[in-house]
Amino acid sequence: MSKDKFQAPDYYLLDELLTEEHKLIRDSAREWVKREVSPIIEEACQKAEFPKHLLKGLASVGAFGPYIPVEYGGGGLDQISYGLIMQELERGDSGIRSTASVQSSLVMYPIYTYGSEEQRMKYLPKLATGEWMGCFGLTEPDHGSDPGGMTTNIKKQGDHYVLNGAKMWISNSPFADIAVVWAKDEEGIIRGLVVERGMKGFTTPETHNKWSLRASSTGELVFDNVIIPAENIFPNVKGLKGPLGCLNSARYGIAWGAIGAAMDCYDSALRYSKERIQFGRPIAGFQLTQKKLAEMITEITKAQLMVWRLGVLKNENRATPAQISMAKRNSVNTALQIAREARQIHGGMGITGEYPIMRHMMNLESVITYEGTHDIHLLITGMDITGENAFS
Amino acid sequence: MKILVCITQVPDTTTRISFTGNAFNAAGVQFIINPYDEIALTRALELKETLGGSVTAITVGKPDTEANLRKALAIGADDAIRVNADATDAYFVAAQIADVAKKNGYELVLAGKESIDYNGSEVGSMIAAMLDVPFVGMASRLVVEGEKVTLDREIEGGKEILESTLPLVASAQKGMAEPRIPNMRGIMSARTKPLQVLEPAAADALTAVISYEMPPAKAACKMVPADNPALLIELLHNEAKVI
């Protein structure tokens, strides 16, 4: 890929809504992405290899549990800081952001929120430094948008439980040290538990031949009579609200992150349009190019405002799941449309690895599906405003 | 070893420079730590990590410079000092920093080789003169062994290696250290590190900017057909007057 010349668009001077510390956190993550991610990400994607050497740096910039309290190894930062870090990581690549999202929102968040003090102290400090990596098992081969139908189960046997079942589309699973897994108990109640690598009967086969998130490692979780000590069960949550709480946090991060990808596509398209000469002048001078670019910056600005407001609400513990759904859906869809328009502006060059466009576009095809699909989020908004459930 | 690092803030390198009347238009401009000062700061931190001691970051500026001082603290400085005055000219700035250095007994004062806005390259050497200690400018390497300091300087066609003693003032250029990105722990600890604000010592500015002028606009590009070298020579000779 050519040199990273990214300049962040801030059309409405939204930096003025951020504190100096927010900007320092954001700029540090941005600089780290320019220095460490941009030079290697294209090759990692082409080879479909997860750049594992970035884990230490991700921990260093605060990508692992920035809002987890300091006493557990987290950053003790606010939700806007978390959002800004996700934005910068996804500006680099959705796969890198996905790894951080999973670690923060789907592994550290449930251990902190639903776990015992012993579980917090055992896992969180090591997850914050990246010494241990985690993954999250909810989706099953036959249960994606309908997680309540899961068949993975635990059965009590003496002082421990026995876990059986399988999860798929699990980011980080092939190298994760632990997995936060959701399974039904004998009464059909969904429980959360921590499965550790090395437990007998636990395997994590990798998913190959993806056309999306190629720099992120995806796999399955297979449980064949895995013996789970009772102390690995989360004591403080029962039911679907457990995993949905995690997803709220992750979707919030995605709402910020996807804008990062959109910003990168817009920035690249704007620069290219000023440099690319056709019919004797830069293509930026043609009305159809300007329309594309003007629409892009308008949508980016709207989305930036939306996630900033969502961040303020989340800091006040007032952001509703439906509001988070709306922002996740809007940001990802905006980013995907912008990636497609930016690809057009880049012409043939847009399909090459010289520019980040096609990589973002392919990544976003996953992002628009995972953590609640585009359509499901629409139905969540629909249910919220009408009071009518259209899921079943 | 007590080290003082001079920090100045400069417009981000992507800034579009403009002037309103005779004043630099700072509206909407993002200010960053001068990149050469960041190199100096990083080398200071490396020295502290191997030799012990402390690193103090100092700037001369109004409250709007504190964000970049906090960044210096986030990168690893132990404390920071802001001399509460506009940085009017190099002499005034050097006088303020020398005053602080004198009172606190720093053994090593580091600065960037120049600021990337005014490119004066003056402050470091002036501080040294005011403190009556040696100065080495534009050092690309700085090693301290006891009281002895060894420095490399890039010169035409190679480099020279100099030896000096502490106390010393030196200015840093590329190569002395690789600037560090603040990490989350550093940003968090910067919240509580001391940032002292001092009123300026008595000193006059000895120079004043009379006016600013933008460079002339780029002339249009003239294309010469590849099969007409005679025309190229004629244009270079008669129009550009370079041959």
mmCIF file with all atom_site columns, N, CA, C and O in Angstrom, chain B residues 66-90:
data_model
loop_
_atom_site.group_PDB
_atom_site.id
_atom_site.type_symbol
_atom_site.label_atom_id
_atom_site.label_alt_id
_atom_site.label_comp_id
_atom_site.label_asym_id
_atom_site.label_entity_id
_atom_site.label_seq_id
_atom_site.pdbx_PDB_ins_code
_atom_site.Cartn_x
_atom_site.Cartn_y
_atom_site.Cartn_z
_atom_site.occupancy
_atom_site.B_iso_or_equiv
_atom_site.pdbx_formal_charge
_atom_site.auth_seq_id
_atom_site.auth_comp_id
_atom_site.auth_asym_id
_atom_site.auth_atom_id
_atom_site.pdbx_PDB_model_num
ATOM 1   N N  . GLU B 1 66 ? -0.764 24.277 27.206 1.00 0.00 ? 66 GLU B N  1
ATOM 2   C CA . GLU B 1 66 ? -0.712 23.226 28.240 1.00 0.00 ? 66 GLU B CA 1
ATOM 3   C C  . GLU B 1 66 ? -1.073 21.834 27.716 1.00 0.00 ? 66 GLU B C  1
ATOM 4   O O  . GLU B 1 66 ? -0.601 20.840 28.237 1.00 0.00 ? 66 GLU B O  1
ATOM 5   N N  . ALA B 1 67 ? -1.926 21.791 26.684 1.00 0.00 ? 67 ALA B N  1
ATOM 6   C CA . ALA B 1 67 ? -2.301 20.474 26.145 1.00 0.00 ? 67 ALA B CA 1
ATOM 7   C C  . ALA B 1 67 ? -1.055 19.740 25.655 1.00 0.00 ? 67 ALA B C  1
ATOM 8   O O  . ALA B 1 67 ? -0.903 18.533 25.879 1.00 0.00 ? 67 ALA B O  1
ATOM 9   N N  . ASN B 1 68 ? -0.153 20.478 25.014 1.00 0.00 ? 68 ASN B N  1
ATOM 10  C CA . ASN B 1 68 ? 1.053  19.807 24.525 1.00 0.00 ? 68 ASN B CA 1
ATOM 11  C C  . ASN B 1 68 ? 2.038  19.504 25.659 1.00 0.00 ? 68 ASN B C  1
ATOM 12  O O  . ASN B 1 68 ? 2.817  18.549 25.560 1.00 0.00 ? 68 ASN B O  1
ATOM 13  N N  . LEU B 1 69 ? 2.000  20.302 26.726 1.00 0.00 ? 69 LEU B N  1
ATOM 14  C CA . LEU B 1 69 ? 2.820  19.949 27.899 1.00 0.00 ? 69 LEU B CA 1
ATOM 15  C C  . LEU B 1 69 ? 2.288  18.669 28.538 1.00 0.00 ? 69 LEU B C  1
ATOM 16  O O  . LEU B 1 69 ? 3.054  17.816 28.985 1.00 0.00 ? 69 LEU B O  1
ATOM 17  N N  . ARG B 1 70 ? 0.952  18.554 28.584 1.00 0.00 ? 70 ARG B N  1
ATOM 18  C CA . ARG B 1 70 ? 0.360  17.311 29.110 1.00 0.00 ? 70 ARG B CA 1
ATOM 19  C C  . ARG B 1 70 ? 0.782  16.125 28.241 1.00 0.00 ? 70 ARG B C  1
ATOM 20  O O  . ARG B 1 70 ? 0.984  15.024 28.727 1.00 0.00 ? 70 ARG B O  1
ATOM 21  N N  . LYS B 1 71 ? 0.878  16.373 26.946 1.00 0.00 ? 71 LYS B N  1
ATOM 22  C CA . LYS B 1 71 ? 1.322  15.284 26.067 1.00 0.00 ? 71 LYS B CA 1
ATOM 23  C C  . LYS B 1 71 ? 2.763  14.891 26.426 1.00 0.00 ? 71 LYS B C  1
ATOM 24  O O  . LYS B 1 71 ? 3.092  13.702 26.464 1.00 0.00 ? 71 LYS B O  1
ATOM 25  N N  . ALA B 1 72 ? 3.599  15.890 26.690 1.00 0.00 ? 72 ALA B N  1
ATOM 26  C CA . ALA B 1 72 ? 4.978  15.587 27.087 1.00 0.00 ? 72 ALA B CA 1
ATOM 27  C C  . ALA B 1 72 ? 4.979  14.757 28.377 1.00 0.00 ? 72 ALA B C  1
ATOM 28  O O  . ALA B 1 72 ? 5.782  13.829 28.529 1.00 0.00 ? 72 ALA B O  1
ATOM 29  N N  . LEU B 1 73 ? 4.083  15.084 29.288 1.00 0.00 ? 73 LEU B N  1
ATOM 30  C CA . LEU B 1 73 ? 3.965  14.296 30.526 1.00 0.00 ? 73 LEU B CA 1
ATOM 31  C C  . LEU B 1 73 ? 3.467  12.889 30.209 1.00 0.00 ? 73 LEU B C  1
ATOM 32  O O  . LEU B 1 73 ? 3.909  11.909 30.811 1.00 0.00 ? 73 LEU B O  1
ATOM 33  N N  . ALA B 1 74 ? 2.533  12.792 29.258 1.00 0.00 ? 74 ALA B N  1
ATOM 34  C CA . ALA B 1 74 ? 2.005  11.475 28.867 1.00 0.00 ? 74 ALA B CA 1
ATOM 35  C C  . ALA B 1 74 ? 3.086  10.624 28.209 1.00 0.00 ? 74 ALA B C  1
ATOM 36  O O  . ALA B 1 74 ? 3.134  9.408  28.390 1.00 0.00 ? 74 ALA B O  1
ATOM 37  N N  . ILE B 1 75 ? 3.975  11.279 27.478 1.00 0.00 ? 75 ILE B N  1
ATOM 38  C CA . ILE B 1 75 ? 5.072  10.529 26.838 1.00 0.00 ? 75 ILE B CA 1
ATOM 39  C C  . ILE B 1 75 ? 6.043  10.042 27.913 1.00 0.00 ? 75 ILE B C  1
ATOM 40  O O  . ILE B 1 75 ? 6.681  9.004  27.754 1.00 0.00 ? 75 ILE B O  1
ATOM 41  N N  . GLY B 1 76 ? 6.142  10.771 29.038 1.00 0.00 ? 76 GLY B N  1
ATOM 42  C CA . GLY B 1 76 ? 6.983  10.238 30.111 1.00 0.00 ? 76 GLY B CA 1
ATOM 43  C C  . GLY B 1 76 ? 7.710  11.257 30.971 1.00 0.00 ? 76 GLY B C  1
ATOM 44  O O  . GLY B 1 76 ? 8.388  10.864 31.930 1.00 0.00 ? 76 GLY B O  1
ATOM 45  N N  . ALA B 1 77 ? 7.619  12.555 30.641 1.00 0.00 ? 77 ALA B N  1
ATOM 46  C CA . ALA B 1 77 ? 8.281  13.550 31.494 1.00 0.00 ? 77 ALA B CA 1
ATOM 47  C C  . ALA B 1 77 ? 7.708  13.455 32.909 1.00 0.00 ? 77 ALA B C  1
ATOM 48  O O  . ALA B 1 77 ? 6.535  13.134 33.092 1.00 0.00 ? 77 ALA B O  1
ATOM 49  N N  . ASP B 1 78 ? 8.552  13.749 33.908 1.00 0.00 ? 78 ASP B N  1
ATOM 50  C CA . ASP B 1 78 ? 8.093  13.627 35.298 1.00 0.00 ? 78 ASP B CA 1
ATOM 51  C C  . ASP B 1 78 ? 7.269  14.828 35.726 1.00 0.00 ? 78 ASP B C  1
ATOM 52  O O  . ASP B 1 78 ? 6.340  14.699 36.505 1.00 0.00 ? 78 ASP B O  1
ATOM 53  N N  . ASP B 1 79 ? 7.656  15.991 35.269 1.00 0.00 ? 79 ASP B N  1
ATOM 54  C CA . ASP B 1 79 ? 6.906  17.195 35.612 1.00 0.00 ? 79 ASP B CA 1
ATOM 55  C C  . ASP B 1 79 ? 7.077  18.206 34.486 1.00 0.00 ? 79 ASP B C  1
ATOM 56  O O  . ASP B 1 79 ? 7.882  17.994 33.564 1.00 0.00 ? 79 ASP B O  1
ATOM 57  N N  . ALA B 1 80 ? 6.299  19.286 34.579 1.00 0.00 ? 80 ALA B N  1
ATOM 58  C CA . ALA B 1 80 ? 6.344  20.271 33.496 1.00 0.00 ? 80 ALA B CA 1
ATOM 59  C C  . ALA B 1 80 ? 6.262  21.673 34.084 1.00 0.00 ? 80 ALA B C  1
ATOM 60  O O  . ALA B 1 80 ? 5.696  21.874 35.168 1.00 0.00 ? 80 ALA B O  1
ATOM 61  N N  . ILE B 1 81 ? 6.847  22.593 33.355 1.00 0.00 ? 81 ILE B N  1
ATOM 62  C CA . ILE B 1 81 ? 6.810  24.001 33.753 1.00 0.00 ? 81 ILE B CA 1
ATOM 63  C C  . ILE B 1 81 ? 6.327  24.810 32.553 1.00 0.00 ? 81 ILE B C  1
ATOM 64  O O  . ILE B 1 81 ? 6.816  24.635 31.435 1.00 0.00 ? 81 ILE B O  1
ATOM 65  N N  . ARG B 1 82 ? 5.364  25.675 32.808 1.00 0.00 ? 82 ARG B N  1
ATOM 66  C CA . ARG B 1 82 ? 4.951  26.628 31.768 1.00 0.00 ? 82 ARG B CA 1
ATOM 67  C C  . ARG B 1 82 ? 5.260  28.028 32.265 1.00 0.00 ? 82 ARG B C  1
ATOM 68  O O  . ARG B 1 82 ? 4.781  28.433 33.326 1.00 0.00 ? 82 ARG B O  1
ATOM 69  N N  . VAL B 1 83 ? 6.084  28.733 31.509 1.00 0.00 ? 83 VAL B N  1
ATOM 70  C CA . VAL B 1 83 ? 6.340  30.135 31.815 1.00 0.00 ? 83 VAL B CA 1
ATOM 71  C C  . VAL B 1 83 ? 5.245  30.931 31.114 1.00 0.00 ? 83 VAL B C  1
ATOM 72  O O  . VAL B 1 83 ? 5.106  30.868 29.885 1.00 0.00 ? 83 VAL B O  1
ATOM 73  N N  . ASN B 1 84 ? 4.467  31.604 31.899 1.00 0.00 ? 84 ASN B N  1
ATOM 74  C CA . ASN B 1 84 ? 3.218  32.198 31.418 1.00 0.00 ? 84 ASN B CA 1
ATOM 75  C C  . ASN B 1 84 ? 3.449  33.493 30.628 1.00 0.00 ? 84 ASN B C  1
ATOM 76  O O  . ASN B 1 84 ? 3.252  34.596 31.142 1.00 0.00 ? 84 ASN B O  1
ATOM 77  N N  . ALA B 1 85 ? 3.870  33.351 29.394 1.00 0.00 ? 85 ALA B N  1
ATOM 78  C CA . ALA B 1 85 ? 4.112  34.529 28.555 1.00 0.00 ? 85 ALA B CA 1
ATOM 79  C C  . ALA B 1 85 ? 4.081  34.105 27.101 1.00 0.00 ? 85 ALA B C  1
ATOM 80  O O  . ALA B 1 85 ? 4.359  32.943 26.774 1.00 0.00 ? 85 ALA B O  1
ATOM 81  N N  . ASP B 1 86 ? 3.751  35.035 26.233 1.00 0.00 ? 86 ASP B N  1
ATOM 82  C CA . ASP B 1 86 ? 3.856  34.749 24.806 1.00 0.00 ? 86 ASP B CA 1
ATOM 83  C C  . ASP B 1 86 ? 5.326  34.587 24.434 1.00 0.00 ? 86 ASP B C  1
ATOM 84  O O  . ASP B 1 86 ? 6.178  35.349 24.911 1.00 0.00 ? 86 ASP B O  1
ATOM 85  N N  . ALA B 1 87 ? 5.586  33.625 23.578 1.00 0.00 ? 87 ALA B N  1
ATOM 86  C CA . ALA B 1 87 ? 6.969  33.400 23.146 1.00 0.00 ? 87 ALA B CA 1
ATOM 87  C C  . ALA B 1 87 ? 7.318  34.429 22.069 1.00 0.00 ? 87 ALA B C  1
ATOM 88  O O  . ALA B 1 87 ? 7.260  34.152 20.876 1.00 0.00 ? 87 ALA B O  1
ATOM 89  N N  . THR B 1 88 ? 7.676  35.619 22.511 1.00 0.00 ? 88 THR B N  1
ATOM 90  C CA . THR B 1 88 ? 7.804  36.727 21.549 1.00 0.00 ? 88 THR B CA 1
ATOM 91  C C  . THR B 1 88 ? 9.004  36.588 20.616 1.00 0.00 ? 88 THR B C  1
ATOM 92  O O  . THR B 1 88 ? 8.880  36.786 19.423 1.00 0.00 ? 88 THR B O  1
ATOM 93  N N  . ASP B 1 89 ? 10.166 36.308 21.168 1.00 0.00 ? 89 ASP B N  1
ATOM 94  C CA . ASP B 1 89 ? 11.299 36.029 20.273 1.00 0.00 ? 89 ASP B CA 1
ATOM 95  C C  . ASP B 1 89 ? 12.272 35.078 20.955 1.00 0.00 ? 89 ASP B C  1
ATOM 96  O O  . ASP B 1 89 ? 12.116 34.730 22.134 1.00 0.00 ? 89 ASP B O  1
ATOM 97  N N  . ALA B 1 90 ? 13.289 34.656 20.221 1.00 0.00 ? 90 ALA B N  1
ATOM 98  C CA . ALA B 1 90 ? 14.196 33.614 20.726 1.00 0.00 ? 90 ALA B CA 1
ATOM 99  C C  . ALA B 1 90 ? 14.919 34.078 21.991 1.00 0.00 ? 90 ALA B C  1
ATOM 100 O O  . ALA B 1 90 ? 15.085 33.295 22.936 1.00 0.00 ? 90 ALA B O  1
#
